[in-house]
Amino acid sequence: MAQDDKRTSTDQGAESVPPEYADMTPLPRSGRDVPVSEEAPEAPGAAEPETPSRPEPPADPVPIPDQSTGPVPEARARRSSGFVPLFLGGVVAAALGFGASWYLGQQNGTLDLASELGARDETITGLDQRLSEIEAQTEALAEGPDLTPLQQELEAATSASADTSARIDALQTELGDTLASFGDRLDQLDDRLTNVEQRPEADGSLSEEAVAAYEREIAALREETAQAVEGLNARAAEIEERFAGLTEEVSTRLEEIRSEAEAIEEDTEAAAARAAAAAALSDIRAAIENGAPFTEALTALQATGAVETPEALAANAEEGVPSLAALRDRFPDAARSALAQARADEEGGGMGAFFTRQLNVRSVEPREGDSADAVLSRAGAAVEQGRLADALAELQDLPDDAQEPLTDWISAAETRIAARDAVETLTQDVTSN
């Protein structure tokens, strides 16, 4: 009885399964699906391996209804309901398929946009970090070099020069005093000699020994005086030579210090100009990404004098350049217009081509081929991925008549590419110097 109940429940479950899944028999559950508690400790040597439970027998297959039974005439009666329901069902299925394809395309575009925004945020973060490093270096350079050792050396040289001058003056004074002393002594000797010469002996004559002694003394004093004068002159010449050399050395060192200070000042000004230019370029890049004007940032860049302003930036500073998001929004309408123009130039194709031209259906997924629809599908995919240069290259393969509706979009894309390339070139010039 229990087995009959089990089969009855199985049959009921099989009847509730949709027909398209009726051939999927559920897999039997084994004992491995039962979770084992991790908290129960194992007694060493007492546990025995579990015996896997025997799998349950599969459910009874769904009985195939006998085609000879009564419901067959009802099914035949439904089939004979006519062509209109089948046509309406096909239209609904086509609409659902087109809606699902469009929704998935929008989802993929959203994911690509999110990833690109994330990459752009990472790029801006890296540039902000680079700008912070440049500003830190500029602040360090703005403090200027430490000239204290050079100033101390200059003061020491000046002091030594003053000491040398004082010593020369002292030597000259000493030499003058010595010469004056010698002169006084000579005058005294001359007076004594004169007195001796004028002093007569008892018999009225001078002693020859006294005269010779005085003459020897006078000659010795003259020799001593000459040697002293010669030594003083030699010392004075040496001091003057040393003073001249020291003066020249101090002048040379002062000139070197002045040149080094000027070079450091120029480097500091150049570094500050590069930092200001990098900051202005960062503001211009942000404005280009957002499609905003950047007149103030361009003026700040020109004020630095670090780089020359390219025409691609000067011509679009007041109004800004189209953002990537704006170009993405404008491309579908322009592409449909271009596709309609290309299809209008085509001839023939039967009813399918006629309905295609009337509905103006455009492929949103990239596909191979030389047709206008294939070219526009690849260009659209490149635009969604931010590859504007590749998109412009694809659009060159369109006929001239089909390119005419895309003229404004192509011009806007070229303006954005030129502005971004100019910013990248200027950034490399600023950071490489």
PDB file of N, CA and C in Angstrom, residues 130-139 266-282 300-307 426-433:
ATOM      1  N   ARG A 130      50.676  62.044  -8.678  1.00  0.00           N
ATOM      2  CA  ARG A 130      51.851  62.625  -9.337  1.00  0.00           C
ATOM      3  C   ARG A 130      51.918  64.121  -9.084  1.00  0.00           C
ATOM      4  N   LEU A 131      50.755  64.807  -9.116  1.00  0.00           N
ATOM      5  CA  LEU A 131      50.708  66.239  -8.853  1.00  0.00           C
ATOM      6  C   LEU A 131      51.132  66.546  -7.426  1.00  0.00           C
ATOM      7  N   SER A 132      50.709  65.719  -6.460  1.00  0.00           N
ATOM      8  CA  SER A 132      51.105  65.915  -5.066  1.00  0.00           C
ATOM      9  C   SER A 132      52.613  65.787  -4.909  1.00  0.00           C
ATOM     10  N   GLU A 133      53.205  64.801  -5.601  1.00  0.00           N
ATOM     11  CA  GLU A 133      54.664  64.639  -5.525  1.00  0.00           C
ATOM     12  C   GLU A 133      55.375  65.861  -6.094  1.00  0.00           C
ATOM     13  N   ILE A 134      54.906  66.372  -7.233  1.00  0.00           N
ATOM     14  CA  ILE A 134      55.536  67.554  -7.841  1.00  0.00           C
ATOM     15  C   ILE A 134      55.397  68.769  -6.923  1.00  0.00           C
ATOM     16  N   GLU A 135      54.210  68.943  -6.289  1.00  0.00           N
ATOM     17  CA  GLU A 135      54.022  70.063  -5.378  1.00  0.00           C
ATOM     18  C   GLU A 135      54.942  69.947  -4.173  1.00  0.00           C
ATOM     19  N   ALA A 136      55.120  68.715  -3.660  1.00  0.00           N
ATOM     20  CA  ALA A 136      56.027  68.529  -2.527  1.00  0.00           C
ATOM     21  C   ALA A 136      57.458  68.885  -2.909  1.00  0.00           C
ATOM     22  N   GLN A 137      57.883  68.453  -4.109  1.00  0.00           N
ATOM     23  CA  GLN A 137      59.230  68.806  -4.564  1.00  0.00           C
ATOM     24  C   GLN A 137      59.373  70.313  -4.749  1.00  0.00           C
ATOM     25  N   THR A 138      58.315  70.954  -5.258  1.00  0.00           N
ATOM     26  CA  THR A 138      58.364  72.402  -5.451  1.00  0.00           C
ATOM     27  C   THR A 138      58.482  73.133  -4.118  1.00  0.00           C
ATOM     28  N   GLU A 139      57.712  72.697  -3.115  1.00  0.00           N
ATOM     29  CA  GLU A 139      57.811  73.314  -1.801  1.00  0.00           C
ATOM     30  C   GLU A 139      59.205  73.149  -1.219  1.00  0.00           C
ATOM     31  N   GLU A 266      67.015  79.590 -10.562  1.00  0.00           N
ATOM     32  CA  GLU A 266      66.407  79.253 -11.852  1.00  0.00           C
ATOM     33  C   GLU A 266      65.753  77.874 -11.811  1.00  0.00           C
ATOM     34  N   ASP A 267      66.432  76.894 -11.186  1.00  0.00           N
ATOM     35  CA  ASP A 267      65.844  75.555 -11.083  1.00  0.00           C
ATOM     36  C   ASP A 267      64.566  75.586 -10.263  1.00  0.00           C
ATOM     37  N   THR A 268      64.574  76.371  -9.193  1.00  0.00           N
ATOM     38  CA  THR A 268      63.376  76.469  -8.354  1.00  0.00           C
ATOM     39  C   THR A 268      62.216  77.077  -9.131  1.00  0.00           C
ATOM     40  N   GLU A 269      62.500  78.140  -9.870  1.00  0.00           N
ATOM     41  CA  GLU A 269      61.439  78.770 -10.667  1.00  0.00           C
ATOM     42  C   GLU A 269      60.931  77.829 -11.751  1.00  0.00           C
ATOM     43  N   ALA A 270      61.857  77.095 -12.390  1.00  0.00           N
ATOM     44  CA  ALA A 270      61.433  76.156 -13.436  1.00  0.00           C
ATOM     45  C   ALA A 270      60.587  75.033 -12.848  1.00  0.00           C
ATOM     46  N   ALA A 271      60.994  74.526 -11.673  1.00  0.00           N
ATOM     47  CA  ALA A 271      60.210  73.460 -11.039  1.00  0.00           C
ATOM     48  C   ALA A 271      58.829  73.960 -10.644  1.00  0.00           C
ATOM     49  N   ALA A 272      58.764  75.183 -10.121  1.00  0.00           N
ATOM     50  CA  ALA A 272      57.461  75.749  -9.766  1.00  0.00           C
ATOM     51  C   ALA A 272      56.589  75.930 -11.002  1.00  0.00           C
ATOM     52  N   ALA A 273      57.197  76.368 -12.109  1.00  0.00           N
ATOM     53  CA  ALA A 273      56.429  76.531 -13.351  1.00  0.00           C
ATOM     54  C   ALA A 273      55.923  75.189 -13.862  1.00  0.00           C
ATOM     55  N   ARG A 274      56.771  74.151 -13.786  1.00  0.00           N
ATOM     56  CA  ARG A 274      56.327  72.825 -14.238  1.00  0.00           C
ATOM     57  C   ARG A 274      55.205  72.290 -13.356  1.00  0.00           C
ATOM     58  N   ALA A 275      55.313  72.522 -12.050  1.00  0.00           N
ATOM     59  CA  ALA A 275      54.245  72.060 -11.158  1.00  0.00           C
ATOM     60  C   ALA A 275      52.932  72.778 -11.454  1.00  0.00           C
ATOM     61  N   ALA A 276      53.003  74.092 -11.676  1.00  0.00           N
ATOM     62  CA  ALA A 276      51.788  74.840 -12.013  1.00  0.00           C
ATOM     63  C   ALA A 276      51.217  74.383 -13.353  1.00  0.00           C
ATOM     64  N   ALA A 277      52.098  74.100 -14.321  1.00  0.00           N
ATOM     65  CA  ALA A 277      51.626  73.614 -15.623  1.00  0.00           C
ATOM     66  C   ALA A 277      50.972  72.247 -15.489  1.00  0.00           C
ATOM     67  N   ALA A 278      51.549  71.377 -14.664  1.00  0.00           N
ATOM     68  CA  ALA A 278      50.953  70.053 -14.463  1.00  0.00           C
ATOM     69  C   ALA A 278      49.578  70.164 -13.822  1.00  0.00           C
ATOM     70  N   ALA A 279      49.434  71.074 -12.863  1.00  0.00           N
ATOM     71  CA  ALA A 279      48.126  71.268 -12.232  1.00  0.00           C
ATOM     72  C   ALA A 279      47.107  71.799 -13.237  1.00  0.00           C
ATOM     73  N   ALA A 280      47.517  72.757 -14.066  1.00  0.00           N
ATOM     74  CA  ALA A 280      46.601  73.297 -15.077  1.00  0.00           C
ATOM     75  C   ALA A 280      46.212  72.227 -16.090  1.00  0.00           C
ATOM     76  N   LEU A 281      47.153  71.392 -16.501  1.00  0.00           N
ATOM     77  CA  LEU A 281      46.842  70.313 -17.445  1.00  0.00           C
ATOM     78  C   LEU A 281      45.892  69.299 -16.829  1.00  0.00           C
ATOM     79  N   SER A 282      46.047  69.049 -15.537  1.00  0.00           N
ATOM     80  CA  SER A 282      45.115  68.135 -14.871  1.00  0.00           C
ATOM     81  C   SER A 282      43.696  68.693 -14.895  1.00  0.00           C
ATOM     82  N   ALA A 300      45.823  79.709 -16.833  1.00  0.00           N
ATOM     83  CA  ALA A 300      46.853  79.349 -15.847  1.00  0.00           C
ATOM     84  C   ALA A 300      48.018  78.614 -16.501  1.00  0.00           C
ATOM     85  N   LEU A 301      47.718  77.771 -17.473  1.00  0.00           N
ATOM     86  CA  LEU A 301      48.788  77.060 -18.181  1.00  0.00           C
ATOM     87  C   LEU A 301      49.667  78.033 -18.963  1.00  0.00           C
ATOM     88  N   GLN A 302      49.048  78.997 -19.627  1.00  0.00           N
ATOM     89  CA  GLN A 302      49.815  79.976 -20.399  1.00  0.00           C
ATOM     90  C   GLN A 302      50.655  80.867 -19.492  1.00  0.00           C
ATOM     91  N   ALA A 303      50.156  81.152 -18.276  1.00  0.00           N
ATOM     92  CA  ALA A 303      50.895  82.019 -17.350  1.00  0.00           C
ATOM     93  C   ALA A 303      52.180  81.372 -16.854  1.00  0.00           C
ATOM     94  N   THR A 304      52.239  80.060 -16.828  1.00  0.00           N
ATOM     95  CA  THR A 304      53.458  79.390 -16.357  1.00  0.00           C
ATOM     96  C   THR A 304      54.620  79.567 -17.318  1.00  0.00           C
ATOM     97  N   GLY A 305      54.330  79.696 -18.614  1.00  0.00           N
ATOM     98  CA  GLY A 305      55.386  79.820 -19.607  1.00  0.00           C
ATOM     99  C   GLY A 305      56.182  78.556 -19.813  1.00  0.00           C
ATOM    100  N   ALA A 306      55.717  77.437 -19.242  1.00  0.00           N
ATOM    101  CA  ALA A 306      56.469  76.188 -19.355  1.00  0.00           C
ATOM    102  C   ALA A 306      56.298  75.544 -20.721  1.00  0.00           C
ATOM    103  N   VAL A 307      55.126  75.707 -21.336  1.00  0.00           N
ATOM    104  CA  VAL A 307      54.847  75.077 -22.625  1.00  0.00           C
ATOM    105  C   VAL A 307      54.090  76.071 -23.496  1.00  0.00           C
ATOM    106  N   LEU A 426      51.515  67.605 -23.953  1.00  0.00           N
ATOM    107  CA  LEU A 426      51.999  68.623 -23.018  1.00  0.00           C
ATOM    108  C   LEU A 426      52.378  68.012 -21.677  1.00  0.00           C
ATOM    109  N   THR A 427      51.609  67.038 -21.221  1.00  0.00           N
ATOM    110  CA  THR A 427      51.928  66.388 -19.945  1.00  0.00           C
ATOM    111  C   THR A 427      53.273  65.680 -20.012  1.00  0.00           C
ATOM    112  N   GLN A 428      53.543  65.006 -21.115  1.00  0.00           N
ATOM    113  CA  GLN A 428      54.844  64.349 -21.269  1.00  0.00           C
ATOM    114  C   GLN A 428      55.982  65.366 -21.302  1.00  0.00           C
ATOM    115  N   ASP A 429      55.763  66.510 -21.966  1.00  0.00           N
ATOM    116  CA  ASP A 429      56.806  67.540 -22.013  1.00  0.00           C
ATOM    117  C   ASP A 429      57.094  68.108 -20.626  1.00  0.00           C
ATOM    118  N   VAL A 430      56.040  68.307 -19.833  1.00  0.00           N
ATOM    119  CA  VAL A 430      56.218  68.897 -18.500  1.00  0.00           C
ATOM    120  C   VAL A 430      56.912  67.925 -17.559  1.00  0.00           C
ATOM    121  N   THR A 431      56.497  66.663 -17.580  1.00  0.00           N
ATOM    122  CA  THR A 431      57.053  65.687 -16.634  1.00  0.00           C
ATOM    123  C   THR A 431      58.439  65.202 -17.024  1.00  0.00           C
ATOM    124  N   SER A 432      58.809  65.306 -18.301  1.00  0.00           N
ATOM    125  CA  SER A 432      60.119  64.813 -18.728  1.00  0.00           C
ATOM    126  C   SER A 432      61.228  65.821 -18.476  1.00  0.00           C
ATOM    127  N   ASN A 433      60.900  67.110 -18.328  1.00  0.00           N
ATOM    128  CA  ASN A 433      61.931  68.137 -18.100  1.00  0.00           C
ATOM    129  C   ASN A 433      62.311  68.191 -16.621  1.00  0.00           C
TER     130      ASN A 433
END
